[in-house]
Short mmCIF file of C-alpha atoms and ligand atoms in Angstrom, two decimals:
data_model
loop_
_atom_site.label_atom_id
_atom_site.label_comp_id
_atom_site.label_asym_id
_atom_site.label_seq_id
_atom_site.Cartn_x
_atom_site.Cartn_y
_atom_site.Cartn_z
CA MET A 1 28.85 42.06 -2.49
CA ASN A 2 29.75 42.58 -6.27
CA ARG A 3 33.12 43.34 -6.86
CA PHE A 4 32.77 42.18 -10.81
CA LEU A 5 34.92 45.14 -12.72
CA GLY A 6 32.91 44.07 -15.94
CA ALA A 7 33.54 47.92 -17.44
CA VAL A 8 37.63 48.02 -16.39
CA GLY A 9 37.70 44.19 -18.04
CA LEU A 10 35.61 45.79 -21.12
CA ALA A 11 37.79 48.70 -21.25
CA ALA A 12 40.84 47.25 -21.62
CA LEU A 13 40.13 44.62 -24.53
CA SER A 14 39.61 45.62 -27.73
CA THR A 15 36.10 45.63 -30.10
CA GLY A 16 34.27 42.34 -29.66
CA ALA A 17 35.38 41.98 -25.69
CA VAL A 18 32.28 40.72 -23.99
CA ALA A 19 32.26 40.70 -20.00
CA LEU A 20 30.49 38.01 -18.09
CA SER A 21 27.82 38.45 -15.30
CA GLY A 22 28.03 36.94 -12.07
CA SER A 23 31.37 36.63 -11.59
CA ALA A 24 33.56 35.49 -7.95
CA ASP A 25 33.48 38.02 -5.41
CA ALA A 26 35.49 36.01 -3.06
CA ALA A 27 38.56 37.13 -5.34
CA SER A 28 37.67 40.56 -6.60
CA LEU A 29 38.17 38.65 -9.70
CA SER A 30 36.53 40.16 -13.05
CA VAL A 31 36.36 38.02 -16.06
CA SER A 32 36.15 38.90 -19.54
CA VAL A 33 36.27 36.94 -22.97
CA LYS A 34 36.81 38.13 -26.37
CA PRO A 35 37.44 36.14 -29.69
CA PHE A 36 41.03 34.63 -30.17
CA GLY A 37 40.87 33.41 -33.44
CA THR A 38 39.15 29.98 -35.81
CA MET A 39 40.80 27.12 -35.72
CA PRO A 40 41.47 25.02 -39.49
CA ASP A 41 38.23 23.23 -38.85
CA GLY A 42 36.07 26.33 -37.89
CA GLN A 43 36.06 25.74 -34.06
CA ALA A 44 35.96 28.97 -32.40
CA VAL A 45 38.57 30.25 -29.62
CA GLN A 46 38.62 32.51 -27.03
CA LEU A 47 40.77 34.55 -24.68
CA TYR A 48 39.79 35.09 -21.13
CA ARG A 49 40.85 37.40 -19.11
CA LEU A 50 40.57 36.82 -15.27
CA GLU A 51 42.04 40.39 -13.72
CA ASN A 52 42.11 40.99 -9.75
CA SER A 53 41.58 43.97 -7.98
CA ASN A 54 45.33 44.95 -7.41
CA GLY A 55 46.36 44.82 -11.38
CA MET A 56 47.13 41.60 -12.19
CA GLU A 57 45.86 39.88 -14.69
CA VAL A 58 45.68 36.55 -16.58
CA ASP A 59 44.81 35.50 -19.82
CA VAL A 60 44.06 32.25 -20.87
CA ILE A 61 43.05 30.91 -24.35
CA THR A 62 40.50 27.90 -25.02
CA TYR A 63 43.71 26.54 -27.57
CA GLY A 64 45.18 24.24 -25.37
CA GLY A 65 44.37 26.23 -22.55
CA ALA A 66 46.84 27.92 -22.16
CA ILE A 67 47.93 30.98 -20.01
CA GLN A 68 48.54 33.50 -22.78
CA SER A 69 49.61 36.59 -20.41
CA ILE A 70 50.75 37.13 -16.87
CA LYS A 71 51.12 40.67 -15.78
CA ALA A 72 52.82 41.28 -12.61
CA PRO A 73 53.85 44.26 -11.11
CA ASP A 74 57.51 44.64 -10.42
CA LYS A 75 59.25 46.61 -6.90
CA ASP A 76 57.76 49.58 -8.18
CA GLY A 77 54.58 48.61 -8.93
CA ARG A 78 55.66 48.87 -13.24
CA VAL A 79 53.29 46.13 -14.60
CA ALA A 80 55.17 43.67 -17.30
CA ASP A 81 54.22 40.33 -19.19
CA VAL A 82 56.41 37.24 -17.69
CA ALA A 83 55.08 35.07 -19.44
CA LEU A 84 55.97 33.75 -23.02
CA GLY A 85 53.03 33.32 -26.02
CA PHE A 86 52.14 34.91 -29.44
CA ASP A 87 49.44 37.59 -30.51
CA ASN A 88 47.32 35.15 -32.38
CA LEU A 89 46.81 31.57 -32.48
CA ASP A 90 48.70 31.02 -35.53
CA GLY A 91 51.42 31.28 -33.33
CA TYR A 92 49.88 28.19 -31.46
CA LEU A 93 49.19 26.45 -34.10
CA HIS A 94 52.60 26.82 -35.69
CA THR A 95 55.10 25.81 -32.84
CA ASP A 96 55.87 22.62 -30.61
CA THR A 97 57.03 24.64 -27.59
CA TYR A 98 53.91 24.66 -25.11
CA PHE A 99 53.66 27.98 -24.13
CA GLY A 100 51.73 28.25 -21.45
CA ALA A 101 49.83 25.23 -22.45
CA LEU A 102 47.84 22.41 -20.44
CA ILE A 103 49.27 18.87 -21.15
CA GLY A 104 48.04 15.80 -20.40
CA ARG A 105 47.08 12.78 -20.38
CA TYR A 106 50.61 12.47 -19.59
CA GLY A 107 53.38 15.22 -18.52
CA ASN A 108 57.06 14.72 -19.62
CA ARG A 109 57.78 11.27 -20.99
CA ILE A 110 56.65 7.65 -21.31
CA GLY A 111 59.87 5.39 -21.97
CA HIS A 112 59.55 3.40 -25.20
CA ALA A 113 56.35 5.25 -26.21
CA GLY A 114 53.92 2.33 -23.70
CA PHE A 115 53.08 1.07 -20.53
CA THR A 116 51.59 -2.25 -18.99
CA LEU A 117 48.74 -1.62 -16.92
CA GLU A 118 46.99 -4.46 -15.27
CA GLY A 119 48.61 -6.99 -17.12
CA LYS A 120 47.44 -5.44 -20.44
CA ALA A 121 50.37 -3.15 -22.82
CA TYR A 122 49.31 0.30 -23.72
CA LYS A 123 51.09 1.73 -27.36
CA LEU A 124 51.74 5.06 -27.71
CA PRO A 125 52.11 7.22 -30.05
CA ALA A 126 55.62 8.26 -30.28
CA ASN A 127 56.77 12.44 -30.93
CA ASP A 128 60.21 12.59 -29.16
CA ALA A 129 62.35 9.98 -30.91
CA ALA A 130 61.14 6.38 -29.70
CA ASN A 131 59.16 8.20 -26.35
CA THR A 132 56.01 9.95 -25.83
CA LEU A 133 56.36 13.69 -24.33
CA HIS A 134 53.60 15.24 -23.02
CA GLY A 135 50.44 13.01 -23.89
CA GLY A 136 51.57 12.61 -27.29
CA PRO A 137 51.01 14.44 -30.82
CA GLN A 138 47.64 15.53 -30.25
CA GLY A 139 47.87 15.73 -26.56
CA PHE A 140 45.91 18.38 -24.81
CA ASP A 141 47.86 21.07 -25.61
CA LYS A 142 46.30 20.26 -29.06
CA HIS A 143 42.83 20.73 -28.36
CA VAL A 144 39.97 23.55 -27.39
CA TRP A 145 38.45 23.21 -24.29
CA LYS A 146 34.87 24.07 -23.02
CA ALA A 147 35.10 27.13 -20.93
CA ALA A 148 32.72 28.30 -18.30
CA GLU A 149 33.33 30.99 -16.01
CA VAL A 150 32.89 29.64 -12.64
CA PRO A 151 32.97 31.70 -8.97
CA GLY A 152 36.46 32.55 -8.50
CA GLY A 153 37.63 32.01 -12.01
CA LEU A 154 37.48 30.21 -14.92
CA GLU A 155 36.57 26.18 -15.73
CA LEU A 156 37.84 25.10 -18.91
CA THR A 157 36.84 21.13 -19.26
CA LEU A 158 37.82 18.00 -22.04
CA VAL A 159 36.37 14.97 -22.60
CA SER A 160 39.54 12.41 -23.88
CA LYS A 161 38.03 9.23 -25.66
CA ASP A 162 38.77 5.56 -24.76
CA GLY A 163 42.11 5.29 -26.45
CA ASP A 164 42.83 9.02 -27.07
CA GLU A 165 46.26 8.89 -28.15
CA GLY A 166 46.17 5.22 -26.66
CA PHE A 167 45.38 5.74 -23.30
CA PRO A 168 42.86 3.54 -21.91
CA GLY A 169 39.73 5.15 -20.28
CA THR A 170 37.34 7.80 -21.13
CA LEU A 171 38.42 10.18 -19.18
CA ASN A 172 36.54 13.61 -17.84
CA VAL A 173 39.02 16.34 -17.25
CA LYS A 174 38.58 19.75 -15.17
CA VAL A 175 40.47 22.78 -15.05
CA VAL A 176 39.70 25.76 -12.44
CA TYR A 177 42.48 28.92 -13.17
CA THR A 178 42.05 31.02 -10.69
CA VAL A 179 43.28 34.47 -9.51
CA THR A 180 43.16 35.82 -6.06
CA ASP A 181 43.93 39.04 -4.78
CA LYS A 182 47.15 37.82 -2.76
CA ASN A 183 48.67 37.95 -6.78
CA GLU A 184 48.11 34.23 -6.94
CA LEU A 185 47.45 32.43 -10.35
CA LYS A 186 45.94 28.85 -8.90
CA ILE A 187 45.25 26.12 -10.95
CA ASP A 188 43.12 23.11 -9.74
CA TYR A 189 42.96 19.66 -11.91
CA THR A 190 40.96 16.62 -11.67
CA ALA A 191 39.93 14.25 -13.62
CA THR A 192 37.55 10.73 -13.44
CA THR A 193 38.12 7.61 -15.83
CA ASP A 194 35.77 4.32 -16.75
CA LYS A 195 38.72 2.62 -16.74
CA PRO A 196 42.19 2.03 -15.57
CA THR A 197 44.68 4.66 -17.06
CA VAL A 198 47.69 6.63 -16.31
CA VAL A 199 47.26 10.49 -15.62
CA ASN A 200 49.65 13.25 -14.78
CA LEU A 201 48.27 16.80 -15.55
CA THR A 202 50.48 19.89 -15.13
CA ASN A 203 50.97 23.88 -17.08
CA HIS A 204 53.80 24.32 -19.29
CA SER A 205 53.95 27.79 -18.72
CA TYR A 206 57.61 29.65 -19.61
CA PHE A 207 58.25 32.66 -16.93
CA ASN A 208 60.02 35.14 -17.54
CA LEU A 209 60.48 37.87 -14.64
CA ALA A 210 62.02 40.45 -15.90
CA GLY A 211 59.54 40.67 -18.98
CA ALA A 212 58.66 38.21 -21.64
CA GLY A 213 61.09 38.55 -24.46
CA GLU A 214 63.62 40.32 -22.49
CA GLY A 215 66.68 37.94 -22.70
CA ASP A 216 67.64 35.06 -21.01
CA VAL A 217 66.85 33.86 -17.63
CA LEU A 218 70.37 33.05 -16.45
CA GLN A 219 70.44 35.98 -13.92
CA HIS A 220 66.98 34.80 -12.15
CA GLN A 221 67.98 33.08 -8.38
CA VAL A 222 65.87 29.77 -7.97
CA MET A 223 65.11 27.52 -4.72
CA LEU A 224 64.08 24.41 -5.13
CA ASN A 225 62.61 22.59 -2.12
CA ALA A 226 64.53 18.86 -3.21
CA ASP A 227 67.10 17.32 -1.66
CA ARG A 228 66.85 15.00 -4.52
CA PHE A 229 65.93 14.47 -8.65
CA THR A 230 65.61 12.11 -10.93
CA PRO A 231 68.94 11.47 -13.47
CA VAL A 232 67.71 10.69 -16.74
CA ASP A 233 69.36 8.69 -19.79
CA SER A 234 70.33 10.63 -22.76
CA GLY A 235 66.78 10.22 -23.99
CA LEU A 236 65.78 12.09 -21.23
CA ILE A 237 63.88 8.93 -19.18
CA PRO A 238 64.69 8.53 -16.01
CA THR A 239 66.80 5.73 -14.44
CA GLY A 240 64.83 5.11 -11.78
CA GLU A 241 67.58 6.59 -9.11
CA LEU A 242 66.52 9.52 -6.62
CA LYS A 243 69.69 11.08 -6.79
CA PRO A 244 71.04 13.22 -3.94
CA VAL A 245 71.54 16.67 -4.91
CA LYS A 246 74.29 17.87 -2.71
CA GLY A 247 77.38 18.60 -4.38
CA THR A 248 76.22 18.49 -7.95
CA PRO A 249 75.21 21.49 -10.33
CA PHE A 250 71.58 20.29 -9.24
CA ASP A 251 71.91 21.69 -5.73
CA PHE A 252 69.07 24.39 -5.49
CA THR A 253 68.25 24.11 -1.92
CA LYS A 254 69.92 27.63 -1.42
CA ALA A 255 69.11 30.36 -4.14
CA THR A 256 71.37 29.74 -6.43
CA ALA A 257 71.55 32.04 -10.06
CA ILE A 258 70.52 29.53 -12.86
CA GLY A 259 73.20 30.20 -15.19
CA ALA A 260 75.90 29.59 -12.37
CA ARG A 261 76.57 26.07 -13.35
CA ILE A 262 74.36 25.53 -15.97
CA ASP A 263 77.17 25.34 -18.75
CA GLN A 264 79.35 23.05 -16.16
CA LYS A 265 80.92 19.83 -17.30
CA ASP A 266 78.20 17.28 -15.83
CA GLU A 267 77.04 13.95 -17.86
CA GLN A 268 72.97 15.31 -16.48
CA LEU A 269 73.62 18.88 -17.66
CA ASN A 270 74.93 17.46 -20.94
CA PHE A 271 71.56 15.65 -21.68
CA GLY A 272 69.23 17.91 -20.80
CA LYS A 273 71.35 20.67 -22.95
CA GLY A 274 70.54 22.73 -19.31
CA TYR A 275 68.28 21.87 -17.06
CA ASP A 276 65.31 19.94 -18.03
CA HIS A 277 64.54 17.17 -15.01
CA ASN A 278 62.52 16.20 -12.27
CA TRP A 279 63.35 17.38 -9.16
CA VAL A 280 61.89 15.10 -6.08
CA LEU A 281 60.09 17.83 -3.86
CA ASN A 282 60.55 17.31 0.05
CA LYS A 283 56.92 17.23 1.30
CA GLY A 284 57.00 16.55 5.15
CA ASN A 285 53.57 15.89 6.01
CA GLY A 286 52.49 15.78 2.18
CA GLY A 287 49.69 18.29 1.22
CA MET A 288 50.25 21.49 -0.70
CA THR A 289 53.67 22.25 0.08
CA LYS A 290 56.06 24.93 -1.52
CA ALA A 291 58.61 23.74 -4.62
CA ALA A 292 60.26 26.61 -5.44
CA GLU A 293 61.20 30.29 -5.09
CA VAL A 294 62.37 32.41 -8.13
CA TYR A 295 63.95 36.15 -7.44
CA GLU A 296 64.64 38.03 -10.52
CA PRO A 297 67.06 40.98 -9.34
CA ASN A 298 66.55 43.71 -11.32
CA SER A 299 62.53 43.76 -11.25
CA GLY A 300 62.59 42.35 -7.65
CA ARG A 301 59.91 40.13 -9.09
CA VAL A 302 59.27 36.58 -7.42
CA LEU A 303 58.08 33.55 -8.21
CA GLU A 304 56.62 31.41 -5.68
CA VAL A 305 55.54 27.90 -6.78
CA LEU A 306 53.41 25.80 -4.28
CA THR A 307 51.83 22.67 -5.03
CA THR A 308 49.90 19.25 -4.20
CA GLU A 309 52.56 17.54 -6.43
CA PRO A 310 55.78 15.41 -5.64
CA GLY A 311 57.86 16.33 -8.66
CA LEU A 312 58.79 19.67 -10.22
CA GLN A 313 60.52 19.56 -14.02
CA PHE A 314 62.69 22.48 -14.18
CA TYR A 315 63.15 23.56 -17.79
CA THR A 316 65.25 26.26 -18.44
CA GLY A 317 64.14 26.99 -22.27
CA ASN A 318 67.24 24.94 -23.69
CA PHE A 319 65.31 24.48 -27.16
CA LEU A 320 64.25 27.69 -27.38
CA ASP A 321 66.75 29.02 -30.47
CA GLY A 322 65.55 32.57 -31.22
CA SER A 323 63.68 31.56 -34.28
CA ILE A 324 60.38 32.13 -32.67
CA HIS A 325 58.77 35.60 -32.50
CA GLY A 326 56.37 35.93 -29.84
CA LYS A 327 54.32 38.42 -28.22
CA GLY A 328 55.07 42.00 -29.98
CA GLY A 329 57.46 40.59 -31.98
CA LYS A 330 60.10 39.95 -29.44
CA THR A 331 62.60 37.03 -29.80
CA TYR A 332 62.38 34.01 -27.26
CA GLY A 333 66.34 33.19 -27.88
CA ARG A 334 67.76 30.26 -25.82
CA ARG A 335 67.15 29.95 -22.47
CA GLY A 336 64.62 33.19 -22.34
CA GLY A 337 62.48 31.66 -20.32
CA PHE A 338 62.00 29.04 -17.54
CA CYS A 339 59.28 26.14 -16.84
CA MET A 340 58.25 25.18 -13.39
CA GLU A 341 56.09 22.13 -14.65
CA THR A 342 54.55 20.34 -11.27
CA GLN A 343 53.81 16.54 -11.52
CA HIS A 344 54.57 12.97 -10.51
CA TYR A 345 58.05 12.14 -12.30
CA PRO A 346 58.31 11.18 -16.02
CA ASP A 347 57.96 7.76 -16.98
CA SER A 348 56.16 6.81 -13.66
CA PRO A 349 53.96 4.27 -15.67
CA ASN A 350 56.98 2.40 -16.34
CA LYS A 351 58.92 3.01 -13.09
CA PRO A 352 56.86 1.01 -10.14
CA SER A 353 59.17 2.54 -7.64
CA PHE A 354 57.55 5.85 -8.48
CA PRO A 355 54.63 7.47 -6.59
CA SER A 356 51.88 6.05 -9.36
CA THR A 357 50.35 7.53 -11.22
CA GLU A 358 46.99 5.30 -11.58
CA LEU A 359 43.67 6.00 -11.93
CA LYS A 360 41.09 3.41 -11.37
CA PRO A 361 36.85 4.49 -12.32
CA GLY A 362 35.30 5.55 -8.91
CA GLN A 363 38.71 7.25 -8.22
CA THR A 364 38.86 11.24 -8.59
CA TYR A 365 42.43 12.48 -9.68
CA HIS A 366 43.15 15.85 -7.77
CA THR A 367 46.25 18.12 -7.77
CA THR A 368 46.43 22.24 -6.80
CA THR A 369 49.46 24.10 -8.13
CA VAL A 370 49.76 28.29 -7.26
CA TYR A 371 51.99 30.11 -8.99
CA ARG A 372 51.93 33.61 -5.89
CA PHE A 373 53.70 36.49 -7.95
CA SER A 374 55.64 39.56 -5.81
CA ALA A 375 58.48 41.54 -5.86
CA ARG A 376 61.13 42.63 -3.07
C1 GAL B 401 59.69 19.65 -20.99
C2 GAL B 401 60.16 19.08 -21.35
C3 GAL B 401 61.54 19.33 -22.39
C4 GAL B 401 61.02 20.12 -23.63
C5 GAL B 401 59.94 21.20 -23.26
C6 GAL B 401 59.08 21.17 -24.62
O1 GAL B 401 58.73 19.41 -20.12
O2 GAL B 401 61.33 18.40 -20.06
O3 GAL B 401 62.62 17.91 -22.78
O4 GAL B 401 60.36 18.77 -24.41
O5 GAL B 401 59.21 20.46 -22.26
O6 GAL B 401 60.09 21.69 -25.45
#
């Protein structure tokens, strides 16, 4: 059964759009592509639109493999774009907010911009005070990924050379984005290496379930399936402790408004300027488990996050300051979006007690995260 909706996808895109043939029918997914801009070095950047039969649409650009837009219905069926981003490539080239981007080789921070692996010390470029953030200044978010349509979605690949941003080993990375008919955006990450290295891949989408640019997210109610979190020092590097959330503003085991306690006097909130921490997910028997559920009361939109990862960086857009004008010229103010970055814990390469982020030749790194949208 060929459920390819190429014509629909084409109609929705501006001039220059090309519908791809042979897209997956498993999820009744339509995939189309159009140009999104040109890099300063002349490389072309494309925008791929993944659209399911319920009208959920996800746009991904090949620059940074970034999710540029997510259109999801509210409780009355009204569709809004719930992901922060830019209308053009320039916006992405001139900000360091990582809107929607794929992050690598190492999501979040590595303390003192270095680590030792198998007795050898590696020095990384520091781009966040003395630390390395999100893989360094030229992380995977700054690369143009190679794109190919695959059954059920879009495959993005990147070859990160031995020594790229200081990390050892040639890393072959593959990320597959899929949109299912259950309104799930599934992200599947795989990587292999030819030398021992460390890897921690994630996606840095900022969500606002009321619609991107529609004010702050403080009314959103968040549940995190985590009894502990990893407290940090003033540079946002974990101290190594796994601290119970009970009795702290970090307890989201029951759905609680983001804004309910965010400005309380608390050293950890002070360090993060709000929530900007890694929660230790309750994994039970491991595998794919529910990490989070977020509910926005006005629209009724719900976002569930499921993942194979042991951690979740819940970041409440504390560094957004209203100076950024995103899609449709809308302003993204402080706490105008929240991120649910599924990951291994920050600074794991320097924290032997944390789950390991090492990858050896012959092994395959493989993680999966699902962002499921619904409304009630
Ligand atoms: C988050 C990180 C924040 C901030 C943000 C990007 O993942 O935890 O501290 O760097 O990315 O602005």
